[in-house]
Amino acid sequence: VPPPPSTPTPTPTPAPKPLPVAAVPTAVGEDKVEPIKGFRKAMVKSMTLSQSIPHFGYCDEVDMTALVELRAELKGAAEQYGVRLSFMPFFIKAASMALLQYPVLNATVDDKCENMTLKASHNIGLAMDTANGLVVPNVKNVQCLSVLEVAAELNRLQSLGLQGKLGSGDLTGGTFTLSNIGAIGGTYAKPVIMPPEVAIGALGKVQVLPRFGATGEVYAAHILAASWSADHRVIDGATMARFSNLWKSYLENPASMLLHLK
Ligand code: CAO
């Protein structure tokens, strides 16, 4: 009699692992309803309004290597006047100088988008992260100010912003906005236009990255990414790109700003 066919013995399925037990039990708190008021309420209004604007986006990178050196040189000199010199005053002044060539970007449009006003003053707004949320004070008449004067004004606005003491004079009348989100982090952003303005730029964190020099050598470059948004009903992409090129050229070759400084 042949032996019965041998049946393979099934491998036992391992017992499931027990769920990890948290050493410290986490309490489930209560949901909290917060009224939307103050600066946040203002943001609801302006950002809802801006949703009706068709945004055109444009990004480029700026080699800040020369400007990083220049700022390091000038920082001490500014401190003698009690002024803290970050990159922002250069970004703002270069924007104003480029706006002189492209005034259509320093403009406002009316509610029905029937009229555009090219603004005589360059009141450059800067998005500011404060304890009370996002505020956008502006530096008035940047076209008439030196880089040092822009820096001093920026220091004043920043200190008022931190104390929650910015007044409506500083918060209204902006004509163009820059948002230095790179002070917190990040590279690219998608900035939202502050109506009735027509353009805004967001600046990323300056990063040290390898880039090629004029003769093909690799060097450690300080790179800033800039992301622009423009109101595509009234601004075409070519204008935004040309403005960005000029702004970038001032920052990449800060000595060239001297030629046009008044
Ligand atoms: N890349 C690298 N370093 C940066 C930088 C950047 N993009 N921006 C700022 N820094 C540096 C500054 O040069 C400064 O360095 P030092 O100590 O060596 O001088 C330091 O970081 C601190 O700068 P700061 O933030 O105090 O000053 P600032 O003039 O550069 O920026 C302000 C001022 C108000 C724009 C910024 O503090 C801020 O609030 N940014 C956030 C903006 C924001 O929230 N945007 C989102 C809007 S949409 O919700």
Coordinates of C-alpha atoms and ligand atoms in Angstrom, one line a residue:
V1 CA 0.0 0.0 0.0
P2 CA 1.6 3.3 -1.1
P3 CA 1.9 5.8 1.8
P4 CA -0.7 8.7 1.7
P5 CA 0.5 11.9 0.0
S6 CA 2.1 14.1 2.5
T7 CA 0.3 17.4 3.0
P8 CA 2.5 20.5 3.7
T9 CA 2.1 21.8 7.2
P10 CA 0.7 25.4 7.0
T11 CA 3.0 28.1 8.3
P12 CA 1.2 29.8 11.2
T13 CA 0.3 33.5 10.5
P14 CA 2.1 35.7 13.0
A15 CA -0.1 37.3 15.6
P16 CA -0.8 41.0 14.9
K17 CA 1.4 43.4 16.7
P18 CA -0.3 45.2 19.5
L19 CA -1.0 48.9 18.9
P20 CA 1.7 51.1 20.4
V21 CA 0.5 52.6 23.6
A22 CA 1.3 56.2 24.1
A23 CA 3.4 56.7 27.2
V24 CA 1.5 59.8 28.1
P25 CA -2.2 59.8 27.2
T26 CA -3.1 62.8 24.9
A27 CA -6.2 64.6 25.9
V28 CA -8.8 65.5 23.3
G29 CA -9.5 69.2 23.7
E30 CA -12.5 71.2 22.7
D31 CA -13.0 72.9 19.3
K32 CA -12.7 76.6 19.6
V33 CA -14.7 79.2 17.6
E34 CA -12.9 82.5 17.0
P35 CA -14.6 85.5 15.5
I36 CA -12.8 86.9 12.4
K37 CA -12.0 90.5 13.2
G38 CA -9.3 93.1 13.1
F39 CA -6.5 92.6 10.5
R40 CA -7.9 89.2 9.6
K41 CA -11.3 90.7 8.7
A42 CA -9.6 93.2 6.5
M43 CA -7.7 90.3 4.9
V44 CA -11.1 88.5 4.2
K45 CA -12.3 91.7 2.3
S46 CA -9.2 92.4 0.3
M47 CA -8.4 88.8 -0.6
T48 CA -12.0 88.0 -1.6
L49 CA -12.0 91.0 -3.8
S50 CA -8.7 89.9 -5.4
Q51 CA -10.3 86.6 -6.4
S52 CA -12.0 88.4 -9.3
I53 CA -8.7 89.4 -10.7
P54 CA -7.1 87.1 -13.3
H55 CA -3.6 86.7 -12.0
F56 CA -0.6 86.3 -14.3
G57 CA 2.3 84.5 -12.6
Y58 CA 6.0 84.9 -13.5
C59 CA 9.1 83.7 -11.7
D60 CA 12.8 84.2 -12.1
E61 CA 15.9 83.8 -10.0
V62 CA 18.3 86.6 -9.0
D63 CA 22.0 86.1 -8.3
M64 CA 22.4 88.2 -5.2
T65 CA 26.1 87.4 -4.7
A66 CA 27.3 91.0 -5.3
L67 CA 24.5 92.4 -3.2
V68 CA 25.2 90.1 -0.3
E69 CA 28.8 91.5 -0.3
L70 CA 27.7 95.1 -0.7
R71 CA 25.2 94.8 2.2
A72 CA 27.8 93.3 4.4
E73 CA 30.0 96.3 3.6
L74 CA 27.3 98.9 4.2
K75 CA 25.6 97.3 7.3
G76 CA 28.1 98.8 9.7
A77 CA 27.8 102.3 8.1
A78 CA 24.0 102.1 8.4
E79 CA 24.3 101.1 12.0
Q80 CA 26.1 104.3 12.7
Y81 CA 22.8 106.1 11.9
G82 CA 21.0 103.6 14.1
V83 CA 19.5 101.9 11.0
R84 CA 19.3 98.1 10.5
L85 CA 20.0 97.3 6.8
S86 CA 18.5 94.1 5.5
F87 CA 18.1 93.2 1.8
M88 CA 14.6 94.6 1.8
P89 CA 15.6 98.3 1.2
F90 CA 17.5 97.2 -1.9
F91 CA 14.6 95.2 -3.1
I92 CA 12.2 98.1 -2.6
K93 CA 14.5 100.8 -4.1
A94 CA 15.3 98.6 -7.1
A95 CA 11.6 98.1 -7.6
S96 CA 10.9 101.8 -7.5
M97 CA 13.7 102.4 -10.0
A98 CA 12.3 99.8 -12.4
L99 CA 8.8 101.2 -11.9
L100 CA 10.0 104.5 -13.3
Q101 CA 10.5 102.6 -16.6
Y102 CA 7.3 100.6 -16.2
P103 CA 4.8 103.0 -14.6
V104 CA 1.9 100.9 -15.7
L105 CA 2.8 98.5 -12.9
N106 CA 2.6 101.3 -10.3
A107 CA -1.1 101.8 -10.9
T108 CA -4.5 101.2 -9.6
V109 CA -7.7 100.2 -11.4
D110 CA -11.3 101.2 -10.5
D111 CA -13.9 98.7 -9.4
K112 CA -15.3 98.0 -12.8
C113 CA -11.8 98.0 -14.4
E114 CA -12.8 100.9 -16.7
N115 CA -10.0 103.3 -15.7
M116 CA -6.4 102.9 -14.7
T117 CA -4.5 105.5 -12.6
L118 CA -0.7 105.5 -13.1
K119 CA 0.3 106.7 -9.6
A120 CA 2.9 109.5 -9.3
S121 CA 4.1 108.2 -5.9
H122 CA 5.9 104.9 -5.4
N123 CA 4.3 103.9 -2.1
I124 CA 5.8 100.4 -1.9
G125 CA 3.9 98.1 0.4
L126 CA 5.5 95.3 2.3
A127 CA 3.7 92.3 3.7
M128 CA 4.6 92.1 7.3
D129 CA 4.1 89.1 9.6
T130 CA 3.0 90.4 13.0
A131 CA 1.5 89.0 16.2
N132 CA -1.8 90.4 14.9
G133 CA -1.5 88.6 11.6
L134 CA -0.6 89.9 8.1
V135 CA -0.4 93.7 7.7
V136 CA 0.8 95.6 4.6
P137 CA 2.2 99.0 5.5
N138 CA 3.9 101.0 2.8
V139 CA 7.0 103.1 2.4
K140 CA 5.8 106.4 0.9
N141 CA 7.5 108.1 -2.1
V142 CA 10.3 105.6 -2.5
Q143 CA 11.2 107.3 -5.8
C144 CA 12.6 110.2 -3.6
L145 CA 14.3 108.2 -1.0
S146 CA 17.9 106.8 -0.7
V147 CA 18.4 103.2 0.3
L148 CA 19.3 104.3 3.8
E149 CA 16.1 106.4 4.1
V150 CA 14.1 103.4 2.9
A151 CA 15.8 101.2 5.5
A152 CA 15.1 103.8 8.3
E153 CA 11.4 103.9 7.2
L154 CA 11.3 100.1 7.1
N155 CA 12.7 99.9 10.6
R156 CA 10.1 102.4 11.8
L157 CA 7.2 100.4 10.2
Q158 CA 8.6 97.1 11.5
S159 CA 8.8 98.3 15.0
L160 CA 5.3 99.8 14.9
G161 CA 4.1 96.5 13.3
L162 CA 5.6 94.4 16.1
Q163 CA 3.9 96.7 18.7
G164 CA 0.6 96.5 16.8
K165 CA 0.6 100.2 16.5
L166 CA 0.6 100.8 12.7
G167 CA -1.9 103.6 11.9
S168 CA -4.1 104.0 8.8
G169 CA -1.6 106.5 7.3
D170 CA 1.0 103.8 7.1
L171 CA -1.5 101.1 6.0
T172 CA -3.3 102.9 3.2
G173 CA -2.2 104.4 -0.2
G174 CA 0.0 101.6 -1.3
T175 CA 0.7 101.4 -5.1
F176 CA 2.8 98.2 -5.5
T177 CA 3.7 95.4 -3.0
L178 CA 6.6 93.2 -2.1
S179 CA 6.2 90.2 0.2
N180 CA 9.5 88.9 1.6
I181 CA 8.2 85.4 2.6
G182 CA 11.9 84.3 2.4
A183 CA 12.4 86.0 5.8
I184 CA 10.5 83.0 7.1
G185 CA 11.5 80.4 4.5
G186 CA 10.5 78.9 1.1
T187 CA 11.6 79.5 -2.5
Y188 CA 8.5 80.2 -4.7
A189 CA 5.2 81.6 -3.8
K190 CA 2.0 82.6 -5.6
P191 CA 1.3 86.1 -4.3
V192 CA -2.2 87.5 -4.4
I193 CA -2.7 91.1 -5.7
M194 CA -3.8 93.7 -3.2
P195 CA -6.6 95.5 -5.0
P196 CA -6.8 98.2 -6.4
E197 CA -3.0 97.6 -7.1
V198 CA -2.1 95.7 -10.2
A199 CA 1.1 93.8 -9.3
I200 CA 2.9 92.1 -6.4
G201 CA 6.1 90.3 -5.9
A202 CA 7.0 87.5 -3.5
L203 CA 10.6 86.9 -2.6
G204 CA 12.0 83.6 -1.4
K205 CA 14.9 82.7 0.9
V206 CA 18.4 83.6 -0.4
Q207 CA 20.1 80.2 -0.8
V208 CA 23.7 79.4 -1.6
L209 CA 23.7 77.2 -4.7
P210 CA 26.2 76.2 -7.4
R211 CA 26.0 78.3 -10.5
F212 CA 28.3 78.8 -13.6
G213 CA 30.4 82.0 -13.9
A214 CA 31.2 83.8 -17.2
T215 CA 34.1 81.5 -18.0
G216 CA 32.2 78.3 -17.1
E217 CA 33.6 77.9 -13.6
V218 CA 31.3 76.8 -10.8
Y219 CA 30.9 79.2 -7.9
A220 CA 28.8 79.4 -4.8
A221 CA 26.0 81.8 -5.8
H222 CA 23.5 83.5 -3.5
I223 CA 20.2 82.9 -5.2
L224 CA 16.9 84.5 -4.6
A225 CA 13.7 83.4 -6.4
A226 CA 11.2 86.1 -7.2
S227 CA 7.6 85.3 -8.0
W228 CA 5.5 88.0 -9.5
S229 CA 1.7 88.3 -10.0
A230 CA 0.1 90.9 -12.2
D231 CA -3.5 91.7 -13.1
H232 CA -3.8 90.2 -16.5
R233 CA -6.8 92.3 -17.4
V234 CA -4.5 95.4 -17.7
I235 CA -0.9 94.1 -17.5
D236 CA 0.6 91.8 -20.2
G237 CA 3.2 89.1 -19.4
A238 CA 5.9 90.9 -21.5
T239 CA 5.6 94.0 -19.3
M240 CA 5.9 92.0 -16.1
A241 CA 8.9 90.1 -17.6
R242 CA 10.7 93.3 -18.7
F243 CA 10.1 94.9 -15.4
S244 CA 11.5 91.8 -13.6
N245 CA 14.5 91.8 -15.9
L246 CA 15.3 95.4 -15.0
W247 CA 14.7 94.9 -11.3
K248 CA 16.9 91.8 -11.4
S249 CA 19.7 93.6 -13.2
Y250 CA 19.8 96.3 -10.5
L251 CA 20.1 93.7 -7.8
E252 CA 22.6 91.5 -9.6
N253 CA 24.8 94.5 -10.4
P254 CA 24.1 97.0 -7.6
A255 CA 26.7 99.5 -9.0
S256 CA 24.4 100.0 -12.0
M257 CA 21.8 101.5 -9.6
L258 CA 24.2 104.4 -9.1
L259 CA 23.8 105.4 -12.7
H260 CA 20.1 106.1 -12.2
L261 CA 20.0 107.2 -8.6
K262 CA 18.8 110.8 -8.2
Ligands
CAO1 N1 16.6 85.4 2.4 C1 17.6 85.4 3.3 N2 17.8 86.1 4.4 C2 16.8 87.0 4.6 C3 15.7 87.2 3.8 C4 15.6 86.3 2.6 N3 14.6 86.4 1.8 N4 14.9 88.1 4.2 C5 15.4 88.6 5.4 N5 16.6 87.9 5.6 C6 17.5 88.2 6.7 C7 17.7 89.7 6.8 O1 18.7 90.1 5.9 C8 18.1 89.7 8.2 O2 19.5 89.3 8.4 P1 20.6 90.0 9.3 O3 20.1 89.7 10.7 O4 21.9 89.5 8.9 O5 20.5 91.5 9.0 C9 17.3 88.7 8.9 O6 16.9 87.8 7.9 C10 16.0 89.3 9.6 O7 15.4 90.1 8.6 P2 13.9 90.8 9.0 O8 12.8 89.8 8.7 O9 13.9 91.3 10.3 O10 13.9 92.0 8.0 P3 13.6 92.2 6.5 O11 13.7 93.7 6.2 O12 14.4 91.3 5.6 O13 12.0 91.8 6.3 C11 9.7 91.9 6.8 C12 11.1 92.6 7.0 C13 8.7 92.8 7.6 C14 9.3 91.9 5.3 C15 9.7 90.5 7.3 O14 10.2 90.5 8.7 C16 8.4 89.8 7.3 O15 7.5 90.0 8.1 N6 8.3 88.8 6.3 C17 7.1 88.0 6.1 C18 6.2 88.5 5.0 C19 5.0 87.6 4.9 O16 4.4 87.1 5.8 N7 4.6 87.4 3.6 C20 3.5 86.6 3.3 C21 2.3 87.5 2.9 S1 1.0 86.6 2.3 O17 0.4 85.9 3.6

